[in-house]
Amino acid sequence: MATTATALAREKRLLARSERRQATRARKKLEVADRRATQAAERHSAHHNEDVEAIQRRWEATAARHRLQDERRRLKREMECAWASESSVKLVLDFAYSQYMCERERDGVAWASESSVKLVLDFAYSQYMCERESASLCTQVVNSYAEVLKRCADRVGWRPVALALTNARPDSDIMRRIAAAGGSEGWPVPTRAEGFAAAVPILCSHTEVVCVLSPDADGPLLGPLQPGVYVIGGLCDYRRVRNASRREAERCGVACRRLPIRECLGAVSVEVLTVDQVAITLLEVANNGGDWEAALKAALPPRKLAALGSTASGSGTNSSDHTRNTSPSAAANWCACLAGRAYCLEGSKG
């Protein structure tokens, strides 16, 4: 009897212990499940926040890209209307695109047709250039167009300068190179096979002041840049062909001026800029109120500015002294400039 009672008590204790163990295991399983659920919720929340931030960043990038595209389209329309006839401009303003244009765009089109600065790149100097120089000139022309759009799109209130190409025969070497580099077919840039003297009256709807830019001209351009047509000689010559663009201006009977490098940067050996540097300088001057020094410094690369500073300090001359510094250090600095990028509007060997 006692043995039976002892066995029953033992069984009860074993059963109770088993129930406690099962309850403990169940509780631990619930705790583990709760902990895993909490961790999963935290991971999901963090991932969701990252997704939201990533989506917001993509939206912002897309909006910025669309704003830039709209601004570039507006600038291209202004560049195109600068060469349009008065009747075409009136059609654009009154009928064709008025429902798609905001007031700022209409003002830009009207401004471009009346008071814009126009740049003509004249390719009449191919006989002076070798193959390497023609390739450099192609790069400068493409950079000129790209820099006009880029700088105006990045700065609020800037107006573009209009571009045109003259002596640009489709079968010429420079035009084939430009076409191979992306082409001017989609540019708002008219091309004419005639020289600038014959092409400007055709391109412009009204009489424009025409000025040929040449590093060999006697008088500089000073003060605010007046609306008109400024002709840049498409010449990249490492051997420095002198008076080429000046003779062309005299032959056509138009004014000839040089950039005021001596007056603004001192008597230095760098008096010849590349085509794209000249275009950037004129763009800067047209939008900064006539500050030529700031425009030249914005157009010149840092290595040339460093060479300008060292050459000017070593020459010991003031801005009224137009003699060229021929010291060995100045020659070395100028050769270093040309070694990095030997592009010249009417090149210079220094």
CSV table of C-alpha atoms in Angstrom, one decimal:
chain,number,residue,atom,x,y,z
A,1,MET,CA,0.0,0.0,0.0
A,2,ALA,CA,2.8,2.3,0.9
A,3,THR,CA,4.7,1.4,-2.2
A,4,THR,CA,1.7,2.2,-4.4
A,5,ALA,CA,1.3,5.6,-2.7
A,6,THR,CA,5.0,6.4,-3.2
A,7,ALA,CA,4.8,5.4,-6.9
A,8,LEU,CA,1.7,7.7,-7.4
A,9,ALA,CA,3.4,10.6,-5.7
A,10,ARG,CA,6.5,10.1,-7.9
A,11,GLU,CA,4.4,10.0,-11.1
A,12,LYS,CA,2.6,13.2,-10.0
A,13,ARG,CA,6.0,14.9,-9.4
A,14,LEU,CA,7.3,13.8,-12.8
A,15,LEU,CA,4.1,14.9,-14.5
A,16,ALA,CA,4.3,18.3,-12.8
A,17,ARG,CA,7.9,18.7,-13.8
A,18,SER,CA,7.1,17.8,-17.4
A,19,GLU,CA,4.3,20.3,-17.5
A,20,ARG,CA,6.6,23.0,-16.1
A,21,ARG,CA,9.2,22.2,-18.7
A,22,GLN,CA,6.7,22.3,-21.4
A,23,ALA,CA,5.4,25.6,-20.1
A,24,THR,CA,9.0,27.0,-20.0
A,25,ARG,CA,9.7,25.8,-23.5
A,26,ALA,CA,6.4,27.4,-24.7
A,27,ARG,CA,7.2,30.7,-22.9
A,28,LYS,CA,10.8,30.7,-24.4
A,29,LYS,CA,9.4,30.0,-27.9
A,30,LEU,CA,7.0,32.9,-27.5
A,31,GLU,CA,9.8,35.2,-26.3
A,32,VAL,CA,12.0,34.1,-29.2
A,33,ALA,CA,9.1,34.7,-31.6
A,34,ASP,CA,8.4,38.1,-30.1
A,35,ARG,CA,12.1,39.1,-30.3
A,36,ARG,CA,12.3,38.0,-33.9
A,37,ALA,CA,9.1,39.8,-34.7
A,38,THR,CA,10.5,43.0,-33.1
A,39,GLN,CA,13.8,42.7,-35.0
A,40,ALA,CA,12.0,42.1,-38.2
A,41,ALA,CA,9.8,45.1,-37.6
A,42,GLU,CA,12.8,47.2,-36.9
A,43,ARG,CA,14.6,46.0,-40.0
A,44,HIS,CA,11.5,46.6,-42.1
A,45,SER,CA,11.1,50.1,-40.6
A,46,ALA,CA,14.8,51.0,-41.3
A,47,HIS,CA,14.5,49.5,-44.8
A,48,HIS,CA,11.3,51.5,-45.4
A,49,ASN,CA,13.0,54.7,-44.3
A,50,GLU,CA,15.9,54.0,-46.6
A,51,ASP,CA,13.6,53.4,-49.5
A,52,VAL,CA,11.7,56.6,-48.8
A,53,GLU,CA,15.0,58.6,-48.7
A,54,ALA,CA,16.3,56.9,-51.8
A,55,ILE,CA,13.0,57.6,-53.6
A,56,GLN,CA,13.1,61.2,-52.5
A,57,ARG,CA,16.7,61.6,-53.7
A,58,ARG,CA,15.8,60.1,-57.1
A,59,TRP,CA,12.8,62.5,-57.4
A,60,GLU,CA,15.0,65.4,-56.5
A,61,ALA,CA,17.6,64.3,-59.1
A,62,THR,CA,15.0,63.8,-61.7
A,63,ALA,CA,13.4,67.3,-61.0
A,64,ALA,CA,16.8,68.9,-61.2
A,65,ARG,CA,17.5,67.2,-64.5
A,66,HIS,CA,14.2,68.3,-65.9
A,67,ARG,CA,14.8,71.9,-64.8
A,68,LEU,CA,18.2,71.8,-66.5
A,69,GLN,CA,16.7,70.4,-69.7
A,70,ASP,CA,14.0,73.1,-69.7
A,71,GLU,CA,16.6,75.8,-69.1
A,72,ARG,CA,18.8,74.5,-71.9
A,73,ARG,CA,15.8,74.4,-74.3
A,74,ARG,CA,15.0,78.0,-73.4
A,75,LEU,CA,18.6,79.0,-74.0
A,76,LYS,CA,18.6,77.3,-77.4
A,77,ARG,CA,15.4,79.0,-78.4
A,78,GLU,CA,17.0,82.4,-77.5
A,79,MET,CA,20.1,81.5,-79.5
A,80,GLU,CA,18.0,80.5,-82.4
A,81,CYS,CA,15.8,83.6,-82.4
A,82,ALA,CA,18.8,85.9,-82.3
A,83,TRP,CA,19.4,85.1,-86.0
A,84,ALA,CA,15.7,84.9,-86.9
A,85,SER,CA,13.9,87.5,-89.0
A,86,GLU,CA,11.5,90.0,-87.4
A,87,SER,CA,8.5,88.2,-88.9
A,88,SER,CA,9.7,84.8,-87.6
A,89,VAL,CA,10.2,86.3,-84.1
A,90,LYS,CA,6.7,87.8,-84.2
A,91,LEU,CA,5.2,84.5,-85.2
A,92,VAL,CA,7.0,82.8,-82.3
A,93,LEU,CA,5.9,85.4,-79.8
A,94,ASP,CA,2.3,85.7,-81.0
A,95,PHE,CA,1.2,82.4,-82.4
A,96,ALA,CA,3.4,79.4,-82.7
A,97,TYR,CA,4.7,78.8,-79.2
A,98,SER,CA,3.0,81.4,-77.1
A,99,GLN,CA,0.7,78.9,-75.3
A,100,TYR,CA,3.8,76.8,-74.3
A,101,MET,CA,6.0,79.7,-73.3
A,102,CYS,CA,6.1,81.5,-70.0
A,103,GLU,CA,6.6,85.3,-69.7
A,104,ARG,CA,10.3,84.8,-69.0
A,105,GLU,CA,10.8,82.8,-72.2
A,106,ARG,CA,8.9,85.3,-74.3
A,107,ASP,CA,11.0,88.1,-72.8
A,108,GLY,CA,14.1,86.1,-73.7
A,109,VAL,CA,13.1,85.6,-77.3
A,110,ALA,CA,12.3,89.3,-77.7
A,111,TRP,CA,15.6,90.3,-76.1
A,112,ALA,CA,17.6,87.8,-78.3
A,113,SER,CA,16.1,89.3,-81.5
A,114,GLU,CA,16.8,92.9,-80.6
A,115,SER,CA,19.9,93.3,-78.4
A,116,SER,CA,21.9,90.1,-78.2
A,117,VAL,CA,25.6,89.6,-78.7
A,118,LYS,CA,26.3,87.4,-81.7
A,119,LEU,CA,29.5,85.5,-82.3
A,120,VAL,CA,30.5,84.3,-85.8
A,121,LEU,CA,33.2,81.6,-86.1
A,122,ASP,CA,34.8,82.1,-89.5
A,123,PHE,CA,36.6,79.1,-91.0
A,124,ALA,CA,38.5,81.0,-93.7
A,125,TYR,CA,41.9,80.0,-92.5
A,126,SER,CA,42.2,76.3,-93.3
A,127,GLN,CA,45.2,76.9,-95.6
A,128,TYR,CA,47.2,77.9,-92.5
A,129,MET,CA,46.4,74.7,-90.5
A,130,CYS,CA,47.8,71.2,-90.5
A,131,GLU,CA,45.7,68.1,-89.5
A,132,ARG,CA,46.5,68.4,-85.9
A,133,GLU,CA,45.6,72.0,-85.7
A,134,SER,CA,42.3,71.3,-87.5
A,135,ALA,CA,41.5,68.7,-84.9
A,136,SER,CA,42.2,71.2,-82.1
A,137,LEU,CA,40.0,73.8,-83.8
A,138,CYS,CA,37.1,71.3,-83.9
A,139,THR,CA,37.5,70.7,-80.2
A,140,GLN,CA,37.5,74.4,-79.5
A,141,VAL,CA,34.3,75.0,-81.6
A,142,VAL,CA,32.4,72.2,-79.8
A,143,ASN,CA,33.6,73.5,-76.4
A,144,SER,CA,32.5,77.0,-77.3
A,145,TYR,CA,28.9,75.9,-77.8
A,146,ALA,CA,28.9,73.6,-74.8
A,147,GLU,CA,30.3,76.3,-72.5
A,148,VAL,CA,27.7,78.9,-73.6
A,149,LEU,CA,24.9,76.5,-72.6
A,150,LYS,CA,26.6,75.3,-69.4
A,151,ARG,CA,27.5,78.7,-68.0
A,152,CYS,CA,24.1,80.3,-68.8
A,153,ALA,CA,22.2,77.3,-67.4
A,154,ASP,CA,24.2,77.4,-64.1
A,155,ARG,CA,23.7,81.1,-63.5
A,156,VAL,CA,20.4,82.9,-62.9
A,157,GLY,CA,19.6,85.7,-65.3
A,158,TRP,CA,22.4,85.1,-67.8
A,159,ARG,CA,21.7,85.6,-71.4
A,160,PRO,CA,23.5,83.5,-74.0
A,161,VAL,CA,25.5,84.7,-76.9
A,162,ALA,CA,24.3,83.5,-80.3
A,163,LEU,CA,26.7,81.5,-82.5
A,164,ALA,CA,27.0,81.1,-86.2
A,165,LEU,CA,29.5,79.4,-88.5
A,166,THR,CA,30.7,81.0,-91.8
A,167,ASN,CA,32.9,79.6,-94.5
A,168,ALA,CA,31.5,76.3,-93.3
A,169,ARG,CA,31.2,74.3,-96.4
A,170,PRO,CA,29.8,70.8,-95.7
A,171,ASP,CA,32.7,69.1,-97.5
A,172,SER,CA,35.4,71.0,-95.6
A,173,ASP,CA,37.7,69.2,-93.2
A,174,ILE,CA,36.6,71.2,-90.1
A,175,MET,CA,32.9,70.5,-90.8
A,176,ARG,CA,33.5,66.8,-91.3
A,177,ARG,CA,35.4,66.8,-88.0
A,178,ILE,CA,32.5,68.6,-86.2
A,179,ALA,CA,30.0,66.2,-87.6
A,180,ALA,CA,32.2,63.3,-86.4
A,181,ALA,CA,32.3,64.8,-82.9
A,182,GLY,CA,28.5,65.0,-82.6
A,183,GLY,CA,27.7,67.4,-85.3
A,184,SER,CA,26.0,70.8,-85.4
A,185,GLU,CA,22.8,69.4,-86.9
A,186,GLY,CA,20.9,69.7,-83.6
A,187,TRP,CA,22.6,73.0,-82.6
A,188,PRO,CA,20.7,76.3,-82.8
A,189,VAL,CA,23.7,77.5,-84.8
A,190,PRO,CA,23.2,78.6,-88.5
A,191,THR,CA,26.0,77.6,-90.9
A,192,ARG,CA,26.8,79.4,-94.1
A,193,ALA,CA,29.2,78.5,-96.9
A,194,GLU,CA,29.9,82.2,-97.6
A,195,GLY,CA,32.4,84.4,-95.7
A,196,PHE,CA,31.2,86.5,-92.8
A,197,ALA,CA,31.0,89.7,-94.9
A,198,ALA,CA,28.3,88.1,-97.1
A,199,ALA,CA,26.7,85.9,-94.5
A,200,VAL,CA,26.0,88.4,-91.8
A,201,PRO,CA,23.5,90.5,-93.9
A,202,ILE,CA,21.7,87.2,-94.7
A,203,LEU,CA,21.7,86.0,-91.1
A,204,CYS,CA,20.7,89.3,-89.4
A,205,SER,CA,17.3,90.8,-90.0
A,206,HIS,CA,18.6,94.3,-89.4
A,207,THR,CA,21.8,96.2,-89.7
A,208,GLU,CA,24.4,95.0,-87.1
A,209,VAL,CA,27.7,96.4,-86.0
A,210,VAL,CA,30.4,94.0,-87.2
A,211,CYS,CA,33.7,93.7,-85.5
A,212,VAL,CA,36.5,91.3,-86.3
A,213,LEU,CA,38.6,90.1,-83.3
A,214,SER,CA,42.3,89.8,-83.9
A,215,PRO,CA,45.3,89.7,-81.5
A,216,ASP,CA,47.1,91.9,-84.0
A,217,ALA,CA,44.6,94.8,-83.9
A,218,ASP,CA,45.8,98.1,-82.6
A,219,GLY,CA,42.7,99.1,-80.6
A,220,PRO,CA,41.2,97.0,-77.7
A,221,LEU,CA,37.6,96.3,-76.8
A,222,LEU,CA,36.9,98.2,-73.6
A,223,GLY,CA,33.8,98.9,-71.5
A,224,PRO,CA,30.5,97.1,-71.7
A,225,LEU,CA,30.1,94.8,-74.8
A,226,GLN,CA,27.7,96.5,-77.2
A,227,PRO,CA,25.1,94.4,-79.1
A,228,GLY,CA,26.5,93.4,-82.5
A,229,VAL,CA,28.3,90.7,-84.4
A,230,TYR,CA,31.8,89.8,-83.3
A,231,VAL,CA,33.8,87.6,-85.7
A,232,ILE,CA,36.3,85.1,-84.3
A,233,GLY,CA,38.8,83.7,-86.7
A,234,GLY,CA,38.7,79.9,-86.7
A,235,LEU,CA,42.4,79.5,-86.7
A,236,CYS,CA,44.6,77.3,-84.6
A,237,ASP,CA,48.2,77.8,-85.6
A,238,TYR,CA,51.0,76.7,-83.4
A,239,ARG,CA,53.5,78.5,-85.6
A,240,ARG,CA,51.8,81.9,-85.1
A,241,VAL,CA,50.5,83.2,-88.4
A,242,ARG,CA,50.4,86.9,-87.8
A,243,ASN,CA,47.9,89.4,-89.2
A,244,ALA,CA,45.7,86.8,-90.8
A,245,SER,CA,42.4,87.9,-89.3
A,246,ARG,CA,43.4,91.6,-89.4
A,247,ARG,CA,44.0,91.3,-93.2
A,248,GLU,CA,40.6,89.7,-93.6
A,249,ALA,CA,39.0,92.6,-91.7
A,250,GLU,CA,40.7,95.1,-93.8
A,251,ARG,CA,39.8,93.3,-97.0
A,252,CYS,CA,36.1,93.3,-95.9
A,253,GLY,CA,36.2,96.9,-94.7
A,254,VAL,CA,35.0,96.2,-91.1
A,255,ALA,CA,36.4,97.3,-87.7
A,256,CYS,CA,39.1,95.2,-86.1
A,257,ARG,CA,39.7,95.0,-82.4
A,258,ARG,CA,41.6,92.9,-79.9
A,259,LEU,CA,40.8,91.7,-76.4
A,260,PRO,CA,42.2,94.0,-73.7
A,261,ILE,CA,44.6,91.5,-72.3
A,262,ARG,CA,47.4,94.0,-71.9
A,263,GLU,CA,45.2,96.6,-70.3
A,264,CYS,CA,43.6,94.2,-67.8
A,265,LEU,CA,46.3,91.6,-67.1
A,266,GLY,CA,49.4,93.7,-67.7
A,267,ALA,CA,52.2,93.4,-70.3
A,268,VAL,CA,52.5,89.6,-70.6
A,269,SER,CA,53.4,87.2,-73.3
A,270,VAL,CA,49.9,85.6,-73.5
A,271,GLU,CA,48.1,87.8,-76.0
A,272,VAL,CA,46.5,85.0,-78.0
A,273,LEU,CA,43.6,82.9,-76.7
A,274,THR,CA,41.8,79.8,-78.1
A,275,VAL,CA,38.5,80.1,-79.9
A,276,ASP,CA,36.5,78.8,-76.9
A,277,GLN,CA,38.4,81.1,-74.5
A,278,VAL,CA,37.5,84.1,-76.6
A,279,ALA,CA,33.8,82.9,-76.7
A,280,ILE,CA,33.8,82.5,-72.9
A,281,THR,CA,35.3,85.9,-72.4
A,282,LEU,CA,32.7,87.6,-74.5
A,283,LEU,CA,29.9,85.7,-72.8
A,284,GLU,CA,31.2,86.7,-69.4
A,285,VAL,CA,31.6,90.4,-70.4
A,286,ALA,CA,28.1,90.4,-72.0
A,287,ASN,CA,26.7,89.3,-68.6
A,288,ASN,CA,28.9,91.0,-66.0
A,289,GLY,CA,28.5,94.6,-67.0
A,290,GLY,CA,31.8,95.1,-68.9
A,291,ASP,CA,34.3,93.7,-66.3
A,292,TRP,CA,37.0,92.5,-68.7
A,293,GLU,CA,39.5,91.5,-66.1
A,294,ALA,CA,37.0,89.2,-64.4
A,295,ALA,CA,35.9,87.8,-67.8
A,296,LEU,CA,39.5,87.0,-68.8
A,297,LYS,CA,40.3,85.4,-65.5
A,298,ALA,CA,37.1,83.3,-65.8
A,299,ALA,CA,38.0,82.2,-69.3
A,300,LEU,CA,41.7,81.4,-68.8
A,301,PRO,CA,42.6,78.0,-67.2
A,302,PRO,CA,44.5,78.2,-63.9
A,303,ARG,CA,47.8,77.1,-65.5
A,304,LYS,CA,47.7,80.1,-67.8
A,305,LEU,CA,46.7,82.4,-65.0
A,306,ALA,CA,49.7,81.1,-63.0
A,307,ALA,CA,52.0,81.7,-66.0
A,308,LEU,CA,50.5,85.2,-66.5
A,309,GLY,CA,51.3,86.1,-62.9
A,310,SER,CA,54.8,84.8,-62.9
A,311,THR,CA,55.5,86.3,-66.3
A,312,ALA,CA,54.1,89.7,-65.3
A,313,SER,CA,56.1,89.8,-62.1
A,314,GLY,CA,59.3,88.9,-63.8
A,315,SER,CA,58.9,91.4,-66.7
A,316,GLY,CA,59.0,94.5,-64.5
A,317,THR,CA,56.7,96.4,-66.8
A,318,ASN,CA,53.4,98.1,-66.3
A,319,SER,CA,50.2,97.7,-68.3
A,320,SER,CA,51.1,100.5,-70.7
A,321,ASP,CA,54.3,98.7,-71.8
A,322,HIS,CA,53.4,96.5,-74.8
A,323,THR,CA,56.8,94.9,-75.3
A,324,ARG,CA,56.9,91.1,-75.0
A,325,ASN,CA,58.8,89.6,-72.1
A,326,THR,CA,61.5,87.3,-73.6
A,327,SER,CA,63.3,86.2,-70.4
A,328,PRO,CA,64.1,82.5,-70.1
A,329,SER,CA,61.7,82.1,-67.2
A,330,ALA,CA,58.8,83.7,-69.2
A,331,ALA,CA,59.6,81.6,-72.2
A,332,ALA,CA,59.6,78.5,-70.0
A,333,ASN,CA,56.2,79.4,-68.5
A,334,TRP,CA,54.7,80.0,-71.9
A,335,CYS,CA,56.0,76.8,-73.3
A,336,ALA,CA,54.6,75.0,-70.2
A,337,CYS,CA,51.2,76.5,-71.1
A,338,LEU,CA,51.4,75.3,-74.6
A,339,ALA,CA,52.5,71.8,-73.5
A,340,GLY,CA,49.3,71.2,-71.6
A,341,ARG,CA,46.9,72.4,-74.4
A,342,ALA,CA,48.4,74.0,-77.5
A,343,TYR,CA,45.2,75.7,-78.8
A,344,CYS,CA,45.5,79.1,-80.3
A,345,LEU,CA,43.0,81.5,-81.9
A,346,GLU,CA,45.9,83.0,-83.9
A,347,GLY,CA,48.4,80.9,-82.0
A,348,SER,CA,51.5,82.0,-80.3
A,349,LYS,CA,54.8,80.3,-79.8
A,350,GLY,CA,55.9,82.9,-77.2
